[in-house]
mmCIF file of C-alpha atoms in Angstrom:
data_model
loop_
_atom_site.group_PDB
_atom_site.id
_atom_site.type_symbol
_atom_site.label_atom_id
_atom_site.label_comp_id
_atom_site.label_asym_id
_atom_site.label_seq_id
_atom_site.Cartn_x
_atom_site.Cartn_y
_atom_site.Cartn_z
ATOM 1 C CA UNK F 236 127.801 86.414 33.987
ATOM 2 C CA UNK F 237 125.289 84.516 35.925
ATOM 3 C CA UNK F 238 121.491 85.761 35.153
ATOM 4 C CA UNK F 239 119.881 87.014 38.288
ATOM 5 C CA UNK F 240 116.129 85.268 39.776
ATOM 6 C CA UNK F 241 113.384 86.606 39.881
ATOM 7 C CA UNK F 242 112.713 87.301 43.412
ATOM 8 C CA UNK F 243 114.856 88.999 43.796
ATOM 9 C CA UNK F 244 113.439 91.965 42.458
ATOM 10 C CA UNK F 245 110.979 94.206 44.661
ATOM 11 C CA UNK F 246 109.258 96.553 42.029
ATOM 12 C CA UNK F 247 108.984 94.845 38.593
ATOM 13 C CA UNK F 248 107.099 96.391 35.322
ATOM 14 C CA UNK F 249 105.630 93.877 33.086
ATOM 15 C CA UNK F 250 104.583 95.018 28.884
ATOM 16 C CA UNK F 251 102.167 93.135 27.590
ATOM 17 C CA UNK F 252 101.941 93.823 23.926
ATOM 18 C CA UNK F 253 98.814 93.755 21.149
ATOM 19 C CA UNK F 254 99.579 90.765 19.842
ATOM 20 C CA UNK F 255 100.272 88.699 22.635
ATOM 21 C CA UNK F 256 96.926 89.767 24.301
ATOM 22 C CA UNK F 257 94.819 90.270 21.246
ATOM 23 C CA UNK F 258 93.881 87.328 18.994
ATOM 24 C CA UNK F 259 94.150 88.933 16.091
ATOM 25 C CA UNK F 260 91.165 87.003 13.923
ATOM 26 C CA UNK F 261 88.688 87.262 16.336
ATOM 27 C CA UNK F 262 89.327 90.649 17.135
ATOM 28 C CA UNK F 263 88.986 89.495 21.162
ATOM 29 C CA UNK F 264 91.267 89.035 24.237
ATOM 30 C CA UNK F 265 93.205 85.624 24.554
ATOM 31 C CA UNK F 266 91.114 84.794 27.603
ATOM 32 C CA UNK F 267 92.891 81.982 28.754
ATOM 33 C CA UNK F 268 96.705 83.403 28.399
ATOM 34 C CA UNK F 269 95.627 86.137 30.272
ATOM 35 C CA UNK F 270 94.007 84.338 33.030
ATOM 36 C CA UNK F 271 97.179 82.663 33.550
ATOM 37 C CA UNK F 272 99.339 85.745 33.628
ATOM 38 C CA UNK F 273 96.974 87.500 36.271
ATOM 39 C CA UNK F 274 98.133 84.312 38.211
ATOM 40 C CA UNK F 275 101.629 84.809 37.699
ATOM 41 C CA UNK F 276 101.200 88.627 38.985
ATOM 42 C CA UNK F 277 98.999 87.799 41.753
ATOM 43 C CA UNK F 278 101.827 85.198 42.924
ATOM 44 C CA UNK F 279 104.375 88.012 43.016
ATOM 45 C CA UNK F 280 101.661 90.481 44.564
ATOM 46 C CA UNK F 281 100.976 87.681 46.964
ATOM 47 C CA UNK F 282 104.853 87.446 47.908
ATOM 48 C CA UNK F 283 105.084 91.343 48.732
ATOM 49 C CA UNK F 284 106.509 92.247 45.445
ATOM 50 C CA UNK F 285 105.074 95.585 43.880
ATOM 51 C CA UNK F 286 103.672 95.088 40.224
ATOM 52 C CA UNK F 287 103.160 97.677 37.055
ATOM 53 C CA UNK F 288 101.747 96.448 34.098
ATOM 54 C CA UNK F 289 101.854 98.028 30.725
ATOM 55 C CA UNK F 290 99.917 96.928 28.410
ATOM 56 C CA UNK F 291 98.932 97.512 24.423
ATOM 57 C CA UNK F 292 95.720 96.467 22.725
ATOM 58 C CA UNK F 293 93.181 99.745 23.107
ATOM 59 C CA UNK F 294 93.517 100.336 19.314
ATOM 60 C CA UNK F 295 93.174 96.755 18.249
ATOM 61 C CA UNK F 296 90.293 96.000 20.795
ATOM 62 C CA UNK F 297 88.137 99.084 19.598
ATOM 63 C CA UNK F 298 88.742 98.452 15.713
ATOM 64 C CA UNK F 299 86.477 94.519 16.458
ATOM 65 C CA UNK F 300 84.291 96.446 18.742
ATOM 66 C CA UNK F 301 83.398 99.037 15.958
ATOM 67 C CA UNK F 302 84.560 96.559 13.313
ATOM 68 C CA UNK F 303 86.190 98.821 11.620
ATOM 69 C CA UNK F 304 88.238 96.439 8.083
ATOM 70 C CA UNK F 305 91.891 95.506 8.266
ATOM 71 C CA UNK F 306 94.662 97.578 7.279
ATOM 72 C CA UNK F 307 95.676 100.325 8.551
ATOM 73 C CA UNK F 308 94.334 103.437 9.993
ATOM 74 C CA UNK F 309 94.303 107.305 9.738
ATOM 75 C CA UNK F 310 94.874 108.919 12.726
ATOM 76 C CA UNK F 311 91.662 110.244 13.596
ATOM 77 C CA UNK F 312 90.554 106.481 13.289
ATOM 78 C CA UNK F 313 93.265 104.858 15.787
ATOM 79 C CA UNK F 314 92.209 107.604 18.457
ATOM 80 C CA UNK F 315 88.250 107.133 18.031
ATOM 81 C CA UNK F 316 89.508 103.248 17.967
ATOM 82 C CA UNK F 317 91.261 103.801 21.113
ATOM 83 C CA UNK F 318 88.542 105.661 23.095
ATOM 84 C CA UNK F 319 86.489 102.639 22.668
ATOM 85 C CA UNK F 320 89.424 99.993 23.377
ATOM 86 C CA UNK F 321 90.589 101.681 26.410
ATOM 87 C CA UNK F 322 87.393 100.909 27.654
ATOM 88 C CA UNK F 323 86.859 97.755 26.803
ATOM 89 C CA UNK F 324 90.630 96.828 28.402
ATOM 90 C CA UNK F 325 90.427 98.821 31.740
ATOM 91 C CA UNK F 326 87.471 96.115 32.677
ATOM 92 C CA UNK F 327 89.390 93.303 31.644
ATOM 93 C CA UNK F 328 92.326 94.014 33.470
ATOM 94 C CA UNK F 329 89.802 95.067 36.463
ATOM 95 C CA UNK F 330 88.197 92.025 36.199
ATOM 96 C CA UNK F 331 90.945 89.397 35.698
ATOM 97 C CA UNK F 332 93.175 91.475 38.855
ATOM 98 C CA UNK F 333 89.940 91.169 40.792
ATOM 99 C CA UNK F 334 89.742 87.360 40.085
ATOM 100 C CA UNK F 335 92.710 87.490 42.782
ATOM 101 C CA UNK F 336 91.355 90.114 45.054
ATOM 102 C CA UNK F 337 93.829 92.924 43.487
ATOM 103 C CA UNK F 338 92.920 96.080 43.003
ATOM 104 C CA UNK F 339 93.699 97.610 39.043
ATOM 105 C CA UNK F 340 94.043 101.364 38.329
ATOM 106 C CA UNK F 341 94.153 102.661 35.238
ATOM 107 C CA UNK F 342 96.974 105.424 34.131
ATOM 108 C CA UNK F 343 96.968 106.986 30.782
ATOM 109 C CA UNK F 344 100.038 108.762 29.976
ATOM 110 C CA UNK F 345 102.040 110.480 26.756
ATOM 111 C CA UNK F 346 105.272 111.392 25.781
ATOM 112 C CA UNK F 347 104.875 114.428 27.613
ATOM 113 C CA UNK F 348 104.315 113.479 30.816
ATOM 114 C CA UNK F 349 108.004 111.502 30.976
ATOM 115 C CA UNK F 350 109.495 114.544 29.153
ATOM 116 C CA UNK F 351 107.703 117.449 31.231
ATOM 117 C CA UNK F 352 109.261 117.652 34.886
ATOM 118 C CA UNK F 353 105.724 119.161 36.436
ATOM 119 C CA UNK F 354 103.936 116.090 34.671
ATOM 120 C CA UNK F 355 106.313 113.165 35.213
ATOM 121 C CA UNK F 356 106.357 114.388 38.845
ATOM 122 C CA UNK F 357 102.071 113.547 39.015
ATOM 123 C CA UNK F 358 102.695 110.634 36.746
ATOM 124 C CA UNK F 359 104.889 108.825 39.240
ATOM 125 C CA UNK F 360 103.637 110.420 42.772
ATOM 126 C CA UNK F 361 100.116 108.554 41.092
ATOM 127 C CA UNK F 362 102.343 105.303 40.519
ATOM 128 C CA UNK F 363 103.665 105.760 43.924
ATOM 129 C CA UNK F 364 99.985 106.287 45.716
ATOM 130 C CA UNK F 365 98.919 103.100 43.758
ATOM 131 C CA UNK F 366 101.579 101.119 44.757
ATOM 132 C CA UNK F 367 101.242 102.135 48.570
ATOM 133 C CA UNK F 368 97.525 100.568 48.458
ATOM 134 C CA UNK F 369 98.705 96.988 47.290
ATOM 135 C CA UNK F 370 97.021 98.346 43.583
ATOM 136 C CA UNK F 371 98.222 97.220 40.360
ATOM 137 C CA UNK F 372 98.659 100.382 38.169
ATOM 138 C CA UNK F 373 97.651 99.445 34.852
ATOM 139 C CA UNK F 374 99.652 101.879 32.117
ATOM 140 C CA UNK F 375 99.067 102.661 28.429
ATOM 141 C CA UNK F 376 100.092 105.514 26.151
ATOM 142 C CA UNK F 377 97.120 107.455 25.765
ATOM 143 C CA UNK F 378 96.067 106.736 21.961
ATOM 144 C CA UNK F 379 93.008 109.073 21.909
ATOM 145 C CA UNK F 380 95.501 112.012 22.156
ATOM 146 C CA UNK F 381 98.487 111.068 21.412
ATOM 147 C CA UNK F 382 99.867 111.992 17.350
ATOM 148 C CA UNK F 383 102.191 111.151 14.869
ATOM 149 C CA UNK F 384 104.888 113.663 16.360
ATOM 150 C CA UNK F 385 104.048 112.948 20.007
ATOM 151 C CA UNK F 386 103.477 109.163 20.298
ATOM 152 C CA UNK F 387 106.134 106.913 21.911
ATOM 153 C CA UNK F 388 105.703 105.006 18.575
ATOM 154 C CA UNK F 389 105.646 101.856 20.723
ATOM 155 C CA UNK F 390 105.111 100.016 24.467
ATOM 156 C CA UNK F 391 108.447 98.807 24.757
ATOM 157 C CA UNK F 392 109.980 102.344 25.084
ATOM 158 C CA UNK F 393 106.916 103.467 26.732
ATOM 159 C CA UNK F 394 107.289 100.594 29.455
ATOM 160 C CA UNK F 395 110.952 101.435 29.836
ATOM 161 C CA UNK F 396 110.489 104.803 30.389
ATOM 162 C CA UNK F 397 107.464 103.850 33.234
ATOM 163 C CA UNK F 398 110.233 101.580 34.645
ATOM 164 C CA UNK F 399 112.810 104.270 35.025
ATOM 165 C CA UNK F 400 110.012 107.676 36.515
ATOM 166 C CA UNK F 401 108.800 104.399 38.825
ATOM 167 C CA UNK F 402 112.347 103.299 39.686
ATOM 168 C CA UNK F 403 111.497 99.703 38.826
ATOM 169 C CA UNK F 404 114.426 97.655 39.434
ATOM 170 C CA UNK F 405 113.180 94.907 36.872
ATOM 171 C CA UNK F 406 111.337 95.772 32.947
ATOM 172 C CA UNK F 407 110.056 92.550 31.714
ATOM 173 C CA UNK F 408 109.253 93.161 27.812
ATOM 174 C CA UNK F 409 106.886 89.727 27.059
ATOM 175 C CA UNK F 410 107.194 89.246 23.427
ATOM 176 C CA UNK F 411 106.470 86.946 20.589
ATOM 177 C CA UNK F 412 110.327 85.602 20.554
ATOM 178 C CA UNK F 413 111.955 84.214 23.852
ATOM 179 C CA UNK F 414 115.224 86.767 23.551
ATOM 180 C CA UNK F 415 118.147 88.419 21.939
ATOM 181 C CA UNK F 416 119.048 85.751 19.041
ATOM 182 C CA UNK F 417 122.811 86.791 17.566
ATOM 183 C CA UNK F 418 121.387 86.250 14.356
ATOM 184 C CA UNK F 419 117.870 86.272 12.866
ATOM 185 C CA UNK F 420 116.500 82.705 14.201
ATOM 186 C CA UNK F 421 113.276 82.813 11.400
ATOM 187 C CA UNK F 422 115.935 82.928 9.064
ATOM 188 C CA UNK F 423 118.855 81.172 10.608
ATOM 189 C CA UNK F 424 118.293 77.603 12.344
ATOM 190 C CA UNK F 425 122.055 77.905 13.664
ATOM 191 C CA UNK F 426 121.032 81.317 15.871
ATOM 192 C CA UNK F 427 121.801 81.187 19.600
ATOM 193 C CA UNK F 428 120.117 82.952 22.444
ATOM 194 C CA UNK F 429 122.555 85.452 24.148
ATOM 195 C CA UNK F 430 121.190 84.990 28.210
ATOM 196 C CA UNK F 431 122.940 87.776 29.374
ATOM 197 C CA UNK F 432 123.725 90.950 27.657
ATOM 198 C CA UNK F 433 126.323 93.208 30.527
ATOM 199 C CA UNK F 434 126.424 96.073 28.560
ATOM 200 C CA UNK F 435 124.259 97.273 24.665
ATOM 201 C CA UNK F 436 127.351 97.335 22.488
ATOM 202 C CA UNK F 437 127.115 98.104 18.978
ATOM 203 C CA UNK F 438 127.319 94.814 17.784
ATOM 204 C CA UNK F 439 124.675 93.698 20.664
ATOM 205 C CA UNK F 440 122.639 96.667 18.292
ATOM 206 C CA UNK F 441 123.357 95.133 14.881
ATOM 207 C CA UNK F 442 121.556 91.867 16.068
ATOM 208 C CA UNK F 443 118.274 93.961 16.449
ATOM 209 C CA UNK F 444 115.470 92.809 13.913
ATOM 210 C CA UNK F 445 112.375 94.109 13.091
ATOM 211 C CA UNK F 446 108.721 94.277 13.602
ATOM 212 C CA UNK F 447 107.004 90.616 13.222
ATOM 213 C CA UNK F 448 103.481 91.142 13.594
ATOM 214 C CA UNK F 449 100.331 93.299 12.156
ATOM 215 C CA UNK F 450 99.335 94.181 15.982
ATOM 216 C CA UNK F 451 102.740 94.859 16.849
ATOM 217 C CA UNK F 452 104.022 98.168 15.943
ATOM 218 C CA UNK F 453 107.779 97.234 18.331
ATOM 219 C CA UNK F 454 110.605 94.809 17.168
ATOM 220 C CA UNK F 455 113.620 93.664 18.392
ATOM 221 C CA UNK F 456 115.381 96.898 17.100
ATOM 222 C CA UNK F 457 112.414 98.715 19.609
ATOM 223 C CA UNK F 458 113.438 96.194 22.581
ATOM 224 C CA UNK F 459 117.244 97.499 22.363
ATOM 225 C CA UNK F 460 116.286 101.086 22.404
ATOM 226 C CA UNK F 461 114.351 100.443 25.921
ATOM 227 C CA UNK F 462 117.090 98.482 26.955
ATOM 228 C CA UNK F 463 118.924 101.169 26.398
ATOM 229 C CA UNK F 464 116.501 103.472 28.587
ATOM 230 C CA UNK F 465 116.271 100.715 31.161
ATOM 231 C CA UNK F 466 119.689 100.207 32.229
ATOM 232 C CA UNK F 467 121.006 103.983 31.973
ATOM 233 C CA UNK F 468 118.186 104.083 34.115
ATOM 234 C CA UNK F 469 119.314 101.887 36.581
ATOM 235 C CA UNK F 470 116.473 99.358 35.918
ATOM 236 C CA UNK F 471 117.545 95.657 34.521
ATOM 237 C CA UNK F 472 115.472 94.496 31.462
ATOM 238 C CA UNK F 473 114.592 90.964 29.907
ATOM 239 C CA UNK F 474 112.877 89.087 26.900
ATOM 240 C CA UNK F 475 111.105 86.711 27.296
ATOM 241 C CA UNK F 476 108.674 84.921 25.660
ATOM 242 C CA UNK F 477 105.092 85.998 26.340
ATOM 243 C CA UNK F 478 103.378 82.931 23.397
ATOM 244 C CA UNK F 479 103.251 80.265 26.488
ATOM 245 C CA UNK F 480 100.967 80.154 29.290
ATOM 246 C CA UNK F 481 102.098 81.464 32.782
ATOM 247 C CA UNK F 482 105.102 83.240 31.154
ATOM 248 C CA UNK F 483 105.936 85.205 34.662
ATOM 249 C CA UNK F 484 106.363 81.347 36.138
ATOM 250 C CA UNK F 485 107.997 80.207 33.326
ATOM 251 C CA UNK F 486 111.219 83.041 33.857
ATOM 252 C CA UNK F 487 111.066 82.283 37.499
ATOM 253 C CA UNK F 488 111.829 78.653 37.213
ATOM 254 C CA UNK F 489 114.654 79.499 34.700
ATOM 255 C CA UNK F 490 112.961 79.770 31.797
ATOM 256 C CA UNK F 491 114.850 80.943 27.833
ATOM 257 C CA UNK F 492 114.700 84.770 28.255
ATOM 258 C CA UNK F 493 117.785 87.435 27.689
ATOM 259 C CA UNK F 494 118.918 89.630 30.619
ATOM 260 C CA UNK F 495 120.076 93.481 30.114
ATOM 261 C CA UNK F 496 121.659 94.321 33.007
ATOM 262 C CA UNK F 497 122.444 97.708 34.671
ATOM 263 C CA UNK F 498 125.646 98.374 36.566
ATOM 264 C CA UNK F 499 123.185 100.765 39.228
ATOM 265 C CA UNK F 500 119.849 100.980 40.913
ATOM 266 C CA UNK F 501 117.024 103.376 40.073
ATOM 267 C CA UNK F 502 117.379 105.635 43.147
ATOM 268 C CA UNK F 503 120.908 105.925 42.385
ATOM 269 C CA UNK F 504 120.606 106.305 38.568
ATOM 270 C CA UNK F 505 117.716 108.932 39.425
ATOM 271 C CA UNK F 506 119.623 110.914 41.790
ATOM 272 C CA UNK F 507 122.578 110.955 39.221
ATOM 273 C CA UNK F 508 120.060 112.626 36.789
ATOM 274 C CA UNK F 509 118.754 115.307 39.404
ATOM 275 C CA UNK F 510 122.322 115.810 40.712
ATOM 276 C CA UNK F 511 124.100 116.406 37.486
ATOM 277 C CA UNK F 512 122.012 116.893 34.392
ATOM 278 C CA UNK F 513 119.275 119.625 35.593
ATOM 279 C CA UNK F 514 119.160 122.883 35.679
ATOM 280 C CA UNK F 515 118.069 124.648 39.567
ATOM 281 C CA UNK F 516 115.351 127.191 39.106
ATOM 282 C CA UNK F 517 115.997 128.264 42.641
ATOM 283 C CA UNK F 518 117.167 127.881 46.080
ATOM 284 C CA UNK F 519 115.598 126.554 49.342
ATOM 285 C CA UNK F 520 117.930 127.472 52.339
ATOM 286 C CA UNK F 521 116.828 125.472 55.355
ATOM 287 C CA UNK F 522 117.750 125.354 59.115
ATOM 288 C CA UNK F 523 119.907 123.435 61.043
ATOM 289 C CA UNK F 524 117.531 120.572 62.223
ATOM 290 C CA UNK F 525 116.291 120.669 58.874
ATOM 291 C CA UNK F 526 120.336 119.573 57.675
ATOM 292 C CA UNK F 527 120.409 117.025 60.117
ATOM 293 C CA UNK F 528 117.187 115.532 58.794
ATOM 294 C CA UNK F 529 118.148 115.703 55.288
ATOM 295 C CA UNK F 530 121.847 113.690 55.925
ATOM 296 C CA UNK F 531 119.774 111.313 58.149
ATOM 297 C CA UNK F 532 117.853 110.307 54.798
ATOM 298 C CA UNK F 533 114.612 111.975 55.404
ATOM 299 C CA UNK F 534 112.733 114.081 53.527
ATOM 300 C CA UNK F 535 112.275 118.074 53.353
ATOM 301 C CA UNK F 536 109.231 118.946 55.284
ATOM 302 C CA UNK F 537 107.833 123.055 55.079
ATOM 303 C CA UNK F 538 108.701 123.273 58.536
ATOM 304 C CA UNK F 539 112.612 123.412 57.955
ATOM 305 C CA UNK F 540 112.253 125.939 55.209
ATOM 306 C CA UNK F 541 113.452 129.516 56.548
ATOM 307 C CA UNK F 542 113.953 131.222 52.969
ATOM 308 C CA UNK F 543 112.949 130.996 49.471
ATOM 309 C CA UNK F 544 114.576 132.123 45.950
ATOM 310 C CA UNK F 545 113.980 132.018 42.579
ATOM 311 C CA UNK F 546 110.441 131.208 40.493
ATOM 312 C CA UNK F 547 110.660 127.910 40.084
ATOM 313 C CA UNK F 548 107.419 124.852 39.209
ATOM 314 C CA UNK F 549 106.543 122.139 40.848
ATOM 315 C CA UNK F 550 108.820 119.319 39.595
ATOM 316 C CA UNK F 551 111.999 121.741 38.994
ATOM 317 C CA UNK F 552 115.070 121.009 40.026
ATOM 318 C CA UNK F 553 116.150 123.523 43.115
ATOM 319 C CA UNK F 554 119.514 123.896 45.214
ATOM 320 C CA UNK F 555 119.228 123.368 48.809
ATOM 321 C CA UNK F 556 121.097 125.372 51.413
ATOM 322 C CA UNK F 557 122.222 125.714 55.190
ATOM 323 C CA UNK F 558 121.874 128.564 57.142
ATOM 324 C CA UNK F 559 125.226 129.227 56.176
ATOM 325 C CA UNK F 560 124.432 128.958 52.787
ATOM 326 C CA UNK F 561 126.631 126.139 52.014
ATOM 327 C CA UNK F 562 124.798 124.060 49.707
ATOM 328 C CA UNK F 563 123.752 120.742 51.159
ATOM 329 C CA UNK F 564 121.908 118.962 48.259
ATOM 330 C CA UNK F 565 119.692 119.535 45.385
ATOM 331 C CA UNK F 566 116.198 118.183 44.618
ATOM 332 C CA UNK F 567 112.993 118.138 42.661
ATOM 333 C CA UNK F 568 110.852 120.454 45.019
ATOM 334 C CA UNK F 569 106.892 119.547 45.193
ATOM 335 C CA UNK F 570 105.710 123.312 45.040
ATOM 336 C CA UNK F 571 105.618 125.935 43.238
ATOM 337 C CA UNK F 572 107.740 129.036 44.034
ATOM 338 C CA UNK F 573 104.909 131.330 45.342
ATOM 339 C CA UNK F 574 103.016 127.720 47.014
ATOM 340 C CA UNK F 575 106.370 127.203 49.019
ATOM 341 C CA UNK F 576 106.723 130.941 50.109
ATOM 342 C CA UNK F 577 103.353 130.711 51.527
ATOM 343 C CA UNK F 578 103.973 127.455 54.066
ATOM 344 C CA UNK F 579 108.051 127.982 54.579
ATOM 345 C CA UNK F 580 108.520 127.421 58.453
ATOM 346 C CA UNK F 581 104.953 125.466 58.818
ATOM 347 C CA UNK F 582 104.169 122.334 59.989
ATOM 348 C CA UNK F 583 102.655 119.568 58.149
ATOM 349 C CA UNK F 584 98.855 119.912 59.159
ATOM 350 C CA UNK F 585 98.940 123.679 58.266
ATOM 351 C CA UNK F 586 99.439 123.282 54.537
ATOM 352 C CA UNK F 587 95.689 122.410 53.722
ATOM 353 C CA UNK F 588 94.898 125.534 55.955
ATOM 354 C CA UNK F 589 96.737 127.599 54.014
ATOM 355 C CA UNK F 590 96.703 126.618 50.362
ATOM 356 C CA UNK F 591 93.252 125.205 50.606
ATOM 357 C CA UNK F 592 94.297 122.153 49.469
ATOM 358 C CA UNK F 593 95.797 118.984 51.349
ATOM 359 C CA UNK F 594 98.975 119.181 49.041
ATOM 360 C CA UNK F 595 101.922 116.361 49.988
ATOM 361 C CA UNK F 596 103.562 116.699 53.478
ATOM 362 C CA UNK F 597 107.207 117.261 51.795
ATOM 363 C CA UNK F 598 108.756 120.025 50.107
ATOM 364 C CA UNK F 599 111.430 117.557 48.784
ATOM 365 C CA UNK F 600 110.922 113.795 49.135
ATOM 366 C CA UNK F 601 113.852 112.057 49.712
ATOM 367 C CA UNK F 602 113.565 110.123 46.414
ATOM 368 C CA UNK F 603 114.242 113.373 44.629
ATOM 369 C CA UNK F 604 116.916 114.559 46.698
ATOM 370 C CA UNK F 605 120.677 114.778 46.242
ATOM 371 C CA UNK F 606 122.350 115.124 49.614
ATOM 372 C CA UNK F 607 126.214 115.864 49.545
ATOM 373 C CA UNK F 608 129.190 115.403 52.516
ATOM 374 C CA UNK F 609 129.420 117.366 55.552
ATOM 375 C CA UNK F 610 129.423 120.338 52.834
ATOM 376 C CA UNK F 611 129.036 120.932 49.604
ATOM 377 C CA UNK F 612 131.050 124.321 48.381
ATOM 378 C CA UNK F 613 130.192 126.012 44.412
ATOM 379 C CA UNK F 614 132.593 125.115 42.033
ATOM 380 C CA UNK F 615 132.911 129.303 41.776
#
């Protein structure tokens, strides 16, 4: 199959790991690699394109700043390590955007907040508010908190999993090796790059190697498993290599890199998830304009809310219904049960008035909403 381009991809998440960013004998950022990639994502920011990065290094950049000896560390030590890295890379990343005129925030997330519905919902509406000013969200597991049980254990999976609660429709994983090799190349000169990979077969799993690097706590055998997350995600993934300078550039002209493709799109993949895999906590039934809205592809404001059921939390999944109770959809609803009751039937501008707080205009956003045919009748 013929790999896809680059530009042709509107919102693309880019991992930058620990050892590509760290030089790991002087304990210090690679300035110049870095300089070059900050061009690369300023060109695509510069093009309209809308651009995540995550990236490693807090642990390794506090451990020189405290220089703290080699080897590895007890947990206590990574997280102290990490509140002083995290630091340290939020103003680089500031600093080398800025070079370009772009904006950088900094998001800290763990496993929780992809597992959690309530916190994946802030996690991405944050994502979502940072993309909509032309920022460049800048993403790292939180390593100060995060433990042995809880950690993601690595960035790849970590980036794939921002990818998929961002709906990304490219992951680019920039590593120390340029792809998927069927065979180990460091030990096989006769290994070939495979440039396209349609589906993660178990023989596609077999080729997976392991870590390479001190800094590096991923592998090839990580890369696979956020393929994996990726594309039944409905984001597309590639390897490339991240050792060269303007790496970004380097894929765009056609560069070695392996593909992982996904037969769907993140909206679609998403609203597959919501749809079919979560439980509803409760039921909105709305009124007529309110149904013609929602089949027009907008999103469910307060004002077309007539009745409320169930206790439900912000970021559960609910079941939406007519006035004739025929179920029209189901979504992720942005209030809580008791929240909604209170501003059912009011417009926009009253929400602040009544909750105190300027919460988001929609009751459903139409990224978290399933919308069926003319009607949608229970299975009982």
């Amino acid at each position: 199959m013929k790999r896809p381009a680059l530009n042709r991809f509107r919102r693309i998440v880019v991992k930058v790991g620990s050892s590509l960013l760290i030089d790991s004998e002087a304990g210090e950022v690679k300035a110049s690699w870095l300089s070059a990639l900050a061009a690369d994502i300023a060109k695509l920011h510069g093009e309209g394109r809308e651009v995540l990065i995550v990236s490693s290094g807090s642990i390794a950049l506090g451990r020189s700043r405290l220089r703290l000896p080699r080897g590895p560390l007890k947990l206590d030590e990574s997280q102290g390590a990490a509140a002083v890295g995290q630091i340290a890379l939020a103003r680089i990343w500031s600093e080398v955007l800025g070079d370009h005129g772009i904006r950088a925030g900094q998001i800290l997330v763990t496993l929780q907040d992809t597992e959690e519905r309530r916190r994946y919902l802030n996690a991405r509406s944050t994502i979502a508010k940072l993309l909509e000013w032309r920022a460049v969200p800048v993403i790292n597991e939180n390593d100060t908190v995060a433990t042995n049980e809880i950690r993601y254990g690595d960035n790849d999976r970590l980036a794939a999993r921002v990818a998929t609660m961002a709906s990304a429709d490219l992951l680019v994983l920039l590593s120390d090796i340029d792809g998927l090799y069927d065979a180990p190349p460091a030990n096989n000169p006769n290994a070939k790059l495979i440039p396209v990979v349609e589906s993660i077969s178990a023989e596609i799993e077999a080729m997976a190697g392991e870590a390479g690097s001190e800094l590096s706590r991923g592998g090839m055998r990580t890369k696979i498993e956020a393929a994996k997350i990726a594309t039944t995600g409905g984001t597309h993934m590639l390897i490339a290599s991240g050792k060269i300078e303007h790496p970004l550039q380097a894929i765009a002209d056609g560069g070695r890199c392996t593909w992982f493709l996904t037969p769907a799109n993140p909206i679609t993949a998403r609203k597959r998830w919501i749809a079919g895999s979560l439980e509803p906590k409760g039921t909105l039934t709305i009124d007529a304009g309110a149904v013609a809205a929602l089949r027009a592809g907008k999103s469910l404001l307060p004002a077309g809310v007539i009745r409320i059921d169930g206790q439900f939390a912000r970021g559960d999944a609910v079941i939406v219904r007519g006035p004739d109770t025929h179920e029209i959809g189901r979504g992720l609803v942005a209030y809580d049960a008791d929240d909604a009751e209170k501003i059912k039937g009011r417009s926009s501008p009253d929400v602040m008035a009544i909750l105190g707080i300027s919460g988001r205009a929609e009751m459903i956003h139409r990224d978290d909403l399933v919308v069926g045919g003319p009607r949608i009748v229970d299975p009982a």
